[in-house]
mmCIF file of C-alpha atoms in Angstrom:
data_model
loop_
_atom_site.group_PDB
_atom_site.id
_atom_site.type_symbol
_atom_site.label_atom_id
_atom_site.label_comp_id
_atom_site.label_asym_id
_atom_site.label_seq_id
_atom_site.Cartn_x
_atom_site.Cartn_y
_atom_site.Cartn_z
ATOM 1 C CA MET A 10 41.036 25.644 -90.430
ATOM 2 C CA ASP A 11 38.317 28.215 -90.837
ATOM 3 C CA SER A 12 35.668 27.404 -93.392
ATOM 4 C CA ILE A 13 32.092 28.297 -94.237
ATOM 5 C CA TRP A 14 29.450 26.920 -96.507
ATOM 6 C CA ILE A 15 28.432 28.581 -99.739
ATOM 7 C CA GLY A 16 25.298 27.838 -101.700
ATOM 8 C CA ALA A 17 25.847 26.952 -105.352
ATOM 9 C CA GLY A 18 29.596 26.862 -105.715
ATOM 10 C CA ALA A 19 32.694 24.902 -106.492
ATOM 11 C CA LEU A 20 33.010 22.362 -103.666
ATOM 12 C CA THR A 21 29.730 20.563 -102.955
ATOM 13 C CA LEU A 22 28.665 18.313 -100.106
ATOM 14 C CA ALA A 23 26.469 15.799 -101.929
ATOM 15 C CA ALA A 24 23.722 15.467 -99.360
ATOM 16 C CA VAL A 25 22.943 19.141 -98.913
ATOM 17 C CA GLY A 26 24.652 21.080 -101.702
ATOM 18 C CA PHE A 27 26.879 23.060 -99.364
ATOM 19 C CA GLY A 28 30.460 23.960 -100.271
ATOM 20 C CA LEU A 29 33.451 24.794 -98.114
ATOM 21 C CA TRP A 30 35.921 27.547 -98.815
ATOM 22 C CA ARG A 31 38.877 28.964 -96.899
ATOM 23 C CA GLN A 32 38.687 32.424 -95.423
ATOM 24 C CA ARG A 33 41.957 33.789 -96.729
ATOM 25 C CA ALA A 34 41.037 37.350 -95.884
ATOM 26 C CA ALA A 35 40.541 36.387 -92.230
ATOM 27 C CA ALA A 36 44.039 34.946 -92.123
ATOM 28 C CA ARG A 37 45.494 38.220 -93.352
ATOM 29 C CA ARG A 38 43.620 40.297 -90.799
ATOM 30 C CA PRO A 39 44.198 39.809 -87.069
ATOM 31 C CA LEU A 40 41.089 38.926 -85.130
ATOM 32 C CA HIS A 41 39.991 41.321 -82.459
ATOM 33 C CA ARG A 42 37.189 41.760 -80.051
ATOM 34 C CA ARG A 43 35.031 44.769 -80.572
ATOM 35 C CA ALA A 44 32.873 46.357 -77.937
ATOM 36 C CA PRO A 45 29.114 46.214 -78.551
ATOM 37 C CA ALA A 46 27.774 49.112 -80.592
ATOM 38 C CA PRO A 47 26.231 51.816 -78.427
ATOM 39 C CA ARG A 48 22.476 52.230 -78.491
ATOM 40 C CA PRO A 49 21.511 55.218 -80.673
ATOM 41 C CA ALA A 50 20.479 58.271 -78.735
ATOM 42 C CA GLY A 51 16.806 58.605 -78.054
ATOM 43 C CA THR A 52 15.917 54.879 -78.246
ATOM 44 C CA ALA A 53 16.056 54.128 -74.543
ATOM 45 C CA ALA A 54 13.703 55.374 -71.889
ATOM 46 C CA ALA A 55 14.917 56.811 -68.617
ATOM 47 C CA ARG A 56 16.255 54.092 -66.341
ATOM 48 C CA PRO A 57 16.213 53.754 -62.588
ATOM 49 C CA ALA A 58 19.419 55.030 -61.051
ATOM 50 C CA SER A 59 19.889 51.706 -59.286
ATOM 51 C CA LEU A 60 20.390 49.983 -62.650
ATOM 52 C CA ALA A 61 22.673 52.598 -64.150
ATOM 53 C CA ALA A 62 25.229 53.081 -61.383
ATOM 54 C CA PRO A 63 28.279 50.789 -61.684
ATOM 55 C CA ALA A 64 29.677 49.030 -58.659
ATOM 56 C CA PRO A 65 33.200 49.865 -57.512
ATOM 57 C CA ALA A 66 35.777 48.020 -59.546
ATOM 58 C CA GLY A 67 37.544 45.135 -57.843
ATOM 59 C CA PRO A 68 40.832 43.456 -58.688
ATOM 60 C CA ALA A 69 40.748 41.915 -62.153
ATOM 61 C CA ALA A 70 41.157 38.143 -62.293
ATOM 62 C CA SER A 71 42.891 36.425 -65.188
ATOM 63 C CA PRO A 72 40.615 34.422 -67.501
ATOM 64 C CA PRO A 73 41.253 30.680 -67.793
ATOM 65 C CA PRO A 74 43.719 29.855 -70.586
ATOM 66 C CA GLU A 75 41.123 28.317 -72.892
ATOM 67 C CA LEU A 76 38.983 31.459 -72.664
ATOM 68 C CA ALA A 77 41.940 33.829 -73.067
ATOM 69 C CA ALA A 78 42.991 31.962 -76.218
ATOM 70 C CA PHE A 79 39.634 32.401 -77.947
ATOM 71 C CA ALA A 80 38.677 35.491 -79.959
ATOM 72 C CA MET A 81 35.099 35.572 -81.214
ATOM 73 C CA ARG A 82 34.871 36.715 -84.807
ATOM 74 C CA ARG A 83 32.120 39.247 -85.544
ATOM 75 C CA ALA A 84 29.850 38.937 -88.565
ATOM 76 C CA ASP A 85 30.224 42.689 -89.051
ATOM 77 C CA ASP A 86 33.920 42.124 -89.723
ATOM 78 C CA LEU A 87 33.164 40.079 -92.858
ATOM 79 C CA ASP A 88 32.903 41.740 -96.221
ATOM 80 C CA ALA A 89 29.588 41.832 -98.070
ATOM 81 C CA GLU A 90 30.466 38.876 -100.313
ATOM 82 C CA ARG A 91 31.179 36.550 -97.401
ATOM 83 C CA GLN A 92 28.093 37.720 -95.513
ATOM 84 C CA ALA A 93 26.030 36.903 -98.591
ATOM 85 C CA SER A 94 27.645 33.452 -98.739
ATOM 86 C CA TYR A 95 26.479 32.687 -95.223
ATOM 87 C CA LEU A 96 22.972 33.871 -95.968
ATOM 88 C CA GLY A 97 22.953 31.676 -99.069
ATOM 89 C CA VAL A 98 23.370 28.642 -96.832
ATOM 90 C CA PHE A 99 20.169 29.553 -94.990
ATOM 91 C CA LYS A 100 18.181 30.621 -98.040
ATOM 92 C CA ASP A 101 15.641 27.852 -97.394
ATOM 93 C CA VAL A 102 14.804 29.121 -93.899
ATOM 94 C CA PRO A 103 11.237 30.482 -94.157
ATOM 95 C CA ARG A 104 11.090 34.211 -93.615
ATOM 96 C CA PRO A 105 9.063 34.960 -90.499
ATOM 97 C CA PRO A 106 5.723 36.752 -90.836
ATOM 98 C CA ARG A 107 5.703 40.528 -90.621
ATOM 99 C CA LEU A 108 4.225 40.054 -87.172
ATOM 100 C CA LEU A 109 7.776 39.550 -85.886
ATOM 101 C CA GLN A 110 8.884 42.954 -87.194
ATOM 102 C CA HIS A 111 5.844 44.599 -85.620
ATOM 103 C CA LEU A 112 6.428 42.908 -82.246
ATOM 104 C CA LEU A 113 10.070 44.032 -82.188
ATOM 105 C CA SER A 114 9.697 47.516 -83.646
ATOM 106 C CA PRO A 115 10.813 50.494 -81.503
ATOM 107 C CA ALA A 116 7.329 51.986 -81.787
ATOM 108 C CA PHE A 117 5.797 48.836 -80.339
ATOM 109 C CA PHE A 118 8.268 48.730 -77.458
ATOM 110 C CA ASP A 119 7.720 52.399 -76.713
ATOM 111 C CA GLY A 120 3.944 52.546 -76.605
ATOM 112 C CA ALA A 121 2.022 49.472 -77.719
ATOM 113 C CA SER A 122 -1.276 48.799 -76.013
ATOM 114 C CA SER A 123 -2.749 45.437 -75.146
ATOM 115 C CA ALA A 124 -5.411 45.995 -77.804
ATOM 116 C CA GLN A 125 -2.746 46.500 -80.483
ATOM 117 C CA LEU A 126 -0.986 43.293 -79.462
ATOM 118 C CA VAL A 127 -4.259 41.356 -79.553
ATOM 119 C CA ASP A 128 -5.021 42.684 -83.052
ATOM 120 C CA LEU A 129 -1.566 41.773 -84.358
ATOM 121 C CA ILE A 130 -1.605 38.236 -82.998
ATOM 122 C CA SER A 131 -5.208 37.588 -84.003
ATOM 123 C CA ALA A 132 -4.245 38.336 -87.611
ATOM 124 C CA GLU A 133 -1.931 35.272 -87.516
ATOM 125 C CA PRO A 134 -4.304 32.395 -86.639
ATOM 126 C CA LEU A 135 -1.603 29.706 -86.450
ATOM 127 C CA ILE A 136 0.559 31.728 -84.080
ATOM 128 C CA ALA A 137 -2.502 32.707 -82.047
ATOM 129 C CA ALA A 138 -3.503 29.043 -81.671
ATOM 130 C CA ARG A 139 -0.032 28.075 -80.507
ATOM 131 C CA VAL A 140 0.093 30.922 -78.009
ATOM 132 C CA LEU A 141 -3.275 29.911 -76.564
ATOM 133 C CA ALA A 142 -2.163 26.283 -76.316
ATOM 134 C CA THR A 143 0.938 27.366 -74.410
ATOM 135 C CA VAL A 144 -0.986 29.693 -72.115
ATOM 136 C CA ASN A 145 -3.421 26.911 -71.253
ATOM 137 C CA SER A 146 -0.683 24.375 -70.555
ATOM 138 C CA ALA A 147 0.337 23.309 -67.067
ATOM 139 C CA ALA A 148 3.343 25.624 -67.350
ATOM 140 C CA HIS A 149 1.249 28.659 -66.441
ATOM 141 C CA GLY A 150 -1.006 27.051 -63.857
ATOM 142 C CA LEU A 151 -4.092 29.106 -64.684
ATOM 143 C CA SER A 152 -7.206 28.248 -62.665
ATOM 144 C CA ARG A 153 -9.522 28.424 -65.702
ATOM 145 C CA PRO A 154 -9.022 28.078 -69.458
ATOM 146 C CA VAL A 155 -8.126 31.120 -71.543
ATOM 147 C CA ASN A 156 -10.160 31.296 -74.742
ATOM 148 C CA SER A 157 -8.803 34.392 -76.464
ATOM 149 C CA ILE A 158 -5.587 36.327 -76.956
ATOM 150 C CA GLY A 159 -7.164 39.223 -75.062
ATOM 151 C CA GLN A 160 -7.681 37.003 -72.015
ATOM 152 C CA ALA A 161 -4.097 35.727 -72.353
ATOM 153 C CA VAL A 162 -2.761 39.281 -72.246
ATOM 154 C CA THR A 163 -4.950 40.037 -69.226
ATOM 155 C CA HIS A 164 -3.677 37.018 -67.291
ATOM 156 C CA LEU A 165 -0.007 37.009 -68.339
ATOM 157 C CA GLY A 166 0.722 40.578 -69.392
ATOM 158 C CA LEU A 167 1.769 42.150 -72.668
ATOM 159 C CA ASN A 168 5.491 41.345 -72.432
ATOM 160 C CA GLN A 169 5.033 37.660 -71.668
ATOM 161 C CA VAL A 170 2.518 37.118 -74.468
ATOM 162 C CA ARG A 171 4.792 38.959 -76.887
ATOM 163 C CA SER A 172 7.662 36.685 -75.814
ATOM 164 C CA LEU A 173 5.525 33.600 -76.461
ATOM 165 C CA CYS A 174 4.746 34.932 -79.938
ATOM 166 C CA VAL A 175 8.414 35.455 -80.755
ATOM 167 C CA GLN A 176 9.222 31.931 -79.536
ATOM 168 C CA HIS A 177 6.531 30.346 -81.695
ATOM 169 C CA ILE A 178 7.492 32.396 -84.753
ATOM 170 C CA MET A 179 11.101 31.229 -84.393
ATOM 171 C CA ARG A 180 10.001 27.647 -83.909
ATOM 172 C CA SER A 181 7.902 27.750 -87.084
ATOM 173 C CA CYS A 182 11.025 28.729 -89.055
ATOM 174 C CA PHE A 183 12.953 25.603 -88.023
ATOM 175 C CA MET A 184 10.563 22.675 -88.195
ATOM 176 C CA VAL A 185 12.548 19.614 -89.326
ATOM 177 C CA ASP A 186 12.112 15.876 -89.541
ATOM 178 C CA GLY A 187 14.739 13.381 -88.513
ATOM 179 C CA SER A 188 15.733 11.673 -85.307
ATOM 180 C CA GLU A 189 19.234 13.168 -85.355
ATOM 181 C CA ARG A 190 18.278 16.837 -85.390
ATOM 182 C CA GLN A 191 14.977 16.855 -83.542
ATOM 183 C CA PRO A 192 16.358 16.226 -80.016
ATOM 184 C CA LEU A 193 18.875 19.056 -80.465
ATOM 185 C CA LEU A 194 16.202 21.472 -81.621
ATOM 186 C CA GLU A 195 13.844 20.411 -78.824
ATOM 187 C CA ALA A 196 16.549 21.097 -76.239
ATOM 188 C CA THR A 197 17.242 24.534 -77.733
ATOM 189 C CA TRP A 198 13.538 25.428 -77.827
ATOM 190 C CA ALA A 199 13.230 24.343 -74.194
ATOM 191 C CA ALA A 200 16.294 26.387 -73.239
ATOM 192 C CA SER A 201 14.818 29.429 -74.990
ATOM 193 C CA ALA A 202 11.485 29.066 -73.186
ATOM 194 C CA LEU A 203 13.135 28.609 -69.788
ATOM 195 C CA ALA A 204 15.548 31.498 -70.347
ATOM 196 C CA SER A 205 12.825 33.901 -71.477
ATOM 197 C CA GLU A 206 10.602 33.038 -68.511
ATOM 198 C CA LEU A 207 13.547 33.587 -66.189
ATOM 199 C CA ALA A 208 14.377 36.914 -67.846
ATOM 200 C CA GLN A 209 10.764 38.036 -67.551
ATOM 201 C CA ARG A 210 10.603 37.278 -63.835
ATOM 202 C CA LEU A 211 14.087 38.467 -62.860
ATOM 203 C CA GLY A 212 13.661 41.596 -64.964
ATOM 204 C CA LEU A 213 10.475 42.376 -63.081
ATOM 205 C CA ALA A 214 12.092 41.717 -59.698
ATOM 206 C CA LEU A 215 15.032 43.968 -60.579
ATOM 207 C CA GLY A 216 12.864 46.755 -61.964
ATOM 208 C CA VAL A 217 14.339 46.637 -65.481
ATOM 209 C CA ASP A 218 12.431 49.292 -67.364
ATOM 210 C CA GLU A 219 13.078 47.761 -70.810
ATOM 211 C CA ARG A 220 11.972 44.308 -69.758
ATOM 212 C CA GLY A 221 10.247 43.599 -73.071
ATOM 213 C CA GLY A 222 13.483 44.281 -74.929
ATOM 214 C CA LEU A 223 15.444 42.126 -72.484
ATOM 215 C CA VAL A 224 13.135 39.140 -72.912
ATOM 216 C CA SER A 225 13.065 39.499 -76.710
ATOM 217 C CA ALA A 226 16.868 39.641 -76.817
ATOM 218 C CA VAL A 227 17.086 36.447 -74.767
ATOM 219 C CA VAL A 228 14.673 34.600 -77.069
ATOM 220 C CA LEU A 229 16.366 35.846 -80.247
ATOM 221 C CA SER A 230 19.833 34.968 -78.911
ATOM 222 C CA PHE A 231 18.953 31.317 -79.674
ATOM 223 C CA LEU A 232 18.168 32.021 -83.339
ATOM 224 C CA GLY A 233 21.631 31.232 -84.705
ATOM 225 C CA ARG A 234 21.780 28.026 -82.692
ATOM 226 C CA LEU A 235 18.444 26.875 -84.130
ATOM 227 C CA ALA A 236 19.607 27.734 -87.653
ATOM 228 C CA THR A 237 22.846 25.783 -87.368
ATOM 229 C CA GLN A 238 21.114 22.786 -85.799
ATOM 230 C CA ALA A 239 18.497 22.709 -88.553
ATOM 231 C CA HIS A 240 20.774 23.319 -91.559
ATOM 232 C CA THR A 241 24.335 22.230 -90.777
ATOM 233 C CA PRO A 242 25.357 18.959 -92.461
ATOM 234 C CA LEU A 243 25.060 16.230 -89.847
ATOM 235 C CA GLY A 244 28.696 15.215 -90.124
ATOM 236 C CA ILE A 245 29.750 18.731 -89.099
ATOM 237 C CA LEU A 246 26.952 19.215 -86.569
ATOM 238 C CA GLN A 247 28.041 16.121 -84.661
ATOM 239 C CA THR A 248 31.468 17.699 -84.019
ATOM 240 C CA ILE A 249 29.888 20.679 -82.224
ATOM 241 C CA PRO A 250 29.174 20.176 -78.493
ATOM 242 C CA PRO A 251 25.507 20.781 -77.633
ATOM 243 C CA ARG A 252 26.547 22.353 -74.325
ATOM 244 C CA ASN A 253 29.464 24.285 -72.795
ATOM 245 C CA LEU A 254 29.271 27.624 -74.573
ATOM 246 C CA LEU A 255 33.031 28.107 -74.908
ATOM 247 C CA ALA A 256 33.670 24.651 -76.387
ATOM 248 C CA ARG A 257 30.658 25.088 -78.650
ATOM 249 C CA ALA A 258 31.765 28.529 -79.832
ATOM 250 C CA VAL A 259 35.291 27.281 -80.553
ATOM 251 C CA ALA A 260 33.913 24.354 -82.562
ATOM 252 C CA GLU A 261 31.375 26.502 -84.436
ATOM 253 C CA GLN A 262 33.958 29.094 -85.391
ATOM 254 C CA GLY A 263 36.425 26.411 -86.447
ATOM 255 C CA GLN A 264 33.902 24.452 -88.506
ATOM 256 C CA LEU A 265 31.579 27.172 -89.764
ATOM 257 C CA GLY A 266 33.761 30.284 -89.688
ATOM 258 C CA LEU A 267 31.349 32.085 -87.338
ATOM 259 C CA CYS A 268 29.744 31.255 -84.016
ATOM 260 C CA ALA A 269 26.003 30.584 -83.977
ATOM 261 C CA ALA A 270 25.281 33.955 -82.353
ATOM 262 C CA GLU A 271 26.958 35.763 -85.253
ATOM 263 C CA ILE A 272 25.090 33.655 -87.801
ATOM 264 C CA GLY A 273 21.948 34.732 -85.949
ATOM 265 C CA ARG A 274 23.093 38.350 -86.295
ATOM 266 C CA LEU A 275 23.237 37.963 -90.080
ATOM 267 C CA LEU A 276 19.814 36.297 -90.239
ATOM 268 C CA MET A 277 18.132 38.934 -88.075
ATOM 269 C CA ALA A 278 19.605 41.724 -90.186
ATOM 270 C CA ALA A 279 18.476 39.969 -93.376
ATOM 271 C CA TRP A 280 14.967 39.685 -91.932
ATOM 272 C CA GLY A 281 14.896 43.449 -91.463
ATOM 273 C CA LEU A 282 14.636 43.441 -87.671
ATOM 274 C CA PRO A 283 15.517 46.760 -85.977
ATOM 275 C CA GLY A 284 19.255 47.317 -85.542
ATOM 276 C CA THR A 285 19.062 47.754 -81.775
ATOM 277 C CA VAL A 286 17.123 44.484 -81.450
ATOM 278 C CA VAL A 287 19.696 42.657 -83.583
ATOM 279 C CA ALA A 288 22.596 44.085 -81.587
ATOM 280 C CA ASP A 289 21.075 43.293 -78.187
ATOM 281 C CA ALA A 290 20.284 39.682 -79.130
ATOM 282 C CA ALA A 291 23.568 38.900 -80.877
ATOM 283 C CA ASP A 292 25.709 40.677 -78.287
ATOM 284 C CA LEU A 293 24.447 38.485 -75.451
ATOM 285 C CA ASP A 294 26.950 35.759 -76.286
ATOM 286 C CA GLN A 295 29.755 38.340 -76.423
ATOM 287 C CA VAL A 296 29.605 38.295 -72.599
ATOM 288 C CA LEU A 297 31.471 34.995 -72.892
ATOM 289 C CA VAL A 298 34.614 36.742 -74.128
ATOM 290 C CA GLN A 299 34.392 40.269 -72.740
ATOM 291 C CA PRO A 300 32.651 41.965 -69.817
ATOM 292 C CA PRO A 301 29.726 44.140 -70.865
ATOM 293 C CA ALA A 302 29.867 47.858 -70.199
ATOM 294 C CA ALA A 303 28.867 49.206 -66.798
ATOM 295 C CA ASP A 304 25.945 51.170 -68.273
ATOM 296 C CA ALA A 305 22.301 50.073 -68.217
ATOM 297 C CA ARG A 306 22.515 48.281 -71.562
ATOM 298 C CA GLY A 307 25.579 46.361 -70.452
ATOM 299 C CA GLN A 308 23.837 45.271 -67.296
ATOM 300 C CA ARG A 309 20.813 44.096 -69.302
ATOM 301 C CA LEU A 310 23.164 42.095 -71.490
ATOM 302 C CA ALA A 311 24.691 40.530 -68.392
ATOM 303 C CA LEU A 312 21.296 39.589 -66.995
ATOM 304 C CA GLY A 313 20.116 38.248 -70.358
ATOM 305 C CA TYR A 314 23.300 36.227 -70.800
ATOM 306 C CA LEU A 315 22.885 34.718 -67.345
ATOM 307 C CA CYS A 316 19.272 33.748 -68.107
ATOM 308 C CA ALA A 317 20.308 32.158 -71.417
ATOM 309 C CA ARG A 318 23.028 30.083 -69.768
ATOM 310 C CA LEU A 319 20.755 28.960 -66.924
ATOM 311 C CA GLY A 320 18.042 28.085 -69.446
ATOM 312 C CA GLU A 321 20.508 25.874 -71.300
ATOM 313 C CA ARG A 322 21.661 24.173 -68.128
ATOM 314 C CA MET A 323 18.105 23.425 -67.059
ATOM 315 C CA ALA A 324 17.122 22.168 -70.528
ATOM 316 C CA HIS A 325 20.102 19.792 -70.584
ATOM 317 C CA GLY A 326 19.541 18.486 -67.073
ATOM 318 C CA GLU A 327 22.685 20.075 -65.654
ATOM 319 C CA LEU A 328 20.818 22.216 -63.135
ATOM 320 C CA PRO A 329 18.030 20.176 -61.524
ATOM 321 C CA ASP A 330 17.447 22.851 -58.885
ATOM 322 C CA LEU A 331 17.681 26.517 -59.878
ATOM 323 C CA ALA A 332 18.212 27.470 -56.231
ATOM 324 C CA ALA A 333 21.476 25.500 -56.274
ATOM 325 C CA PHE A 334 23.114 27.887 -58.736
ATOM 326 C CA ASP A 335 25.870 29.970 -57.143
ATOM 327 C CA LEU A 336 27.452 32.483 -59.505
ATOM 328 C CA ALA A 337 30.399 33.221 -57.218
ATOM 329 C CA ALA A 338 31.281 29.528 -56.967
ATOM 330 C CA ASP A 339 30.529 28.554 -60.564
ATOM 331 C CA PRO A 340 33.785 27.174 -61.997
ATOM 332 C CA GLY A 341 33.042 27.283 -65.717
ATOM 333 C CA PRO A 342 34.608 29.787 -68.147
ATOM 334 C CA GLU A 343 31.180 30.731 -69.509
ATOM 335 C CA CYS A 344 30.478 32.629 -66.280
ATOM 336 C CA PHE A 345 33.945 34.135 -65.871
ATOM 337 C CA HIS A 346 33.015 37.699 -66.845
ATOM 338 C CA LEU A 347 29.700 37.475 -64.978
ATOM 339 C CA ARG A 348 31.508 36.620 -61.754
ATOM 340 C CA ALA A 349 33.447 39.869 -62.050
ATOM 341 C CA MET A 350 30.107 41.714 -62.298
ATOM 342 C CA ALA A 351 28.454 40.055 -59.313
ATOM 343 C CA GLY A 352 28.511 43.296 -57.307
ATOM 344 C CA ARG A 353 26.859 45.423 -59.985
ATOM 345 C CA PRO A 354 23.230 46.457 -59.499
ATOM 346 C CA ALA A 355 21.954 44.243 -62.328
ATOM 347 C CA LEU A 356 23.126 41.115 -60.540
ATOM 348 C CA VAL A 357 23.171 42.076 -56.879
ATOM 349 C CA GLY A 358 20.560 40.206 -54.891
ATOM 350 C CA LEU A 359 20.357 37.404 -57.455
ATOM 351 C CA PRO A 360 21.037 34.582 -54.965
ATOM 352 C CA ALA A 361 17.933 35.517 -52.985
ATOM 353 C CA MET A 362 15.856 36.068 -56.122
ATOM 354 C CA LEU A 363 16.826 32.660 -57.542
ATOM 355 C CA ARG A 364 15.565 31.070 -54.337
ATOM 356 C CA ALA A 365 12.238 32.920 -54.240
ATOM 357 C CA PRO A 366 9.383 30.389 -53.917
ATOM 358 C CA ASP A 367 7.288 32.053 -56.639
ATOM 359 C CA LEU A 368 10.148 31.871 -59.133
ATOM 360 C CA LEU A 369 11.054 28.287 -58.237
ATOM 361 C CA GLY A 370 7.426 27.210 -58.551
ATOM 362 C CA ALA A 371 6.973 28.887 -61.926
ATOM 363 C CA MET A 372 10.173 27.429 -63.339
ATOM 364 C CA GLN A 373 9.318 23.970 -62.045
ATOM 365 C CA ARG A 374 5.886 24.099 -63.714
ATOM 366 C CA LEU A 375 7.485 25.157 -66.979
ATOM 367 C CA ARG A 376 10.089 22.391 -66.764
ATOM 368 C CA LEU A 377 7.379 19.812 -66.222
ATOM 369 C CA ALA A 378 5.417 21.146 -69.188
ATOM 370 C CA LEU A 379 8.559 21.044 -71.347
ATOM 371 C CA LYS A 380 9.526 17.612 -69.942
ATOM 372 C CA VAL A 381 13.069 18.666 -69.028
#
């Protein structure tokens, strides 16, 4: 039975003050899948033709029954009152600093300089300290210590440092105590770090011109998962599988009324993040239930979704060797729609890229630093 929490309300869970209420309106309205909203004109730069041209369509395979039976509800389909009820549940989540809005603004993506990034980060001493600690960790294998954000940008590049900032800002919003929640959050943070590093490197290898947007979308796609892990009553949280995206999405929608990705969509919108950023991050998980479009944005979504899933598998110990991943032979429903896209430019050549020594070495260093 579909249910969601509300803040102050009629039915209260004693430990956390959450209530449950039935979504009668959802029962009266058939669920449907809606294609991702198109990117507004003028927000995307010109893209290489190799990323924009779709591959010839092949014969369509039938999805496995458990995937075909699941329809992901969209947060945008809820009325304003129910959206506000969800946000009331997460009212205690600290709002991120304005730095996050600056880092994800269209103007920053379109023309930010390294000097601007250094100035923005330096104005947030706590975030700057965490970024420097990460840059100087064994994960990045630098030959000499980095002592300033400017040096970090020089060594790692603007996009990677921006990604580290977004990760640390998200982490600061979901600091919790307790042995039950902490391992779940640690695994999600590790998955986010692994997925963003993978997106950065694969995006570069594939010549993705909006690589900064791709990496940010991958990082932000974990926001809803972090929120639910930090704020869901433990009794409910323990019924939600930590892995297997389809099983997790089914459980989240059944217990919470929305999947974690759609809860993340509501939070990002409430934080005032740009609409295109919100859509790109939240729509990544939609690749589970529908193939993305054959345009450049759809192919970025496919690549970002793949990186997010591989990051999760590595963080949970399911993929000890990245080179062992074979998309064509992967049996799980979470890769069903990706398998149908294997011939498209965004994914062609991935087997060789996933076996590249530089990539394998970088991911192994990061895994050791994250202890996964």
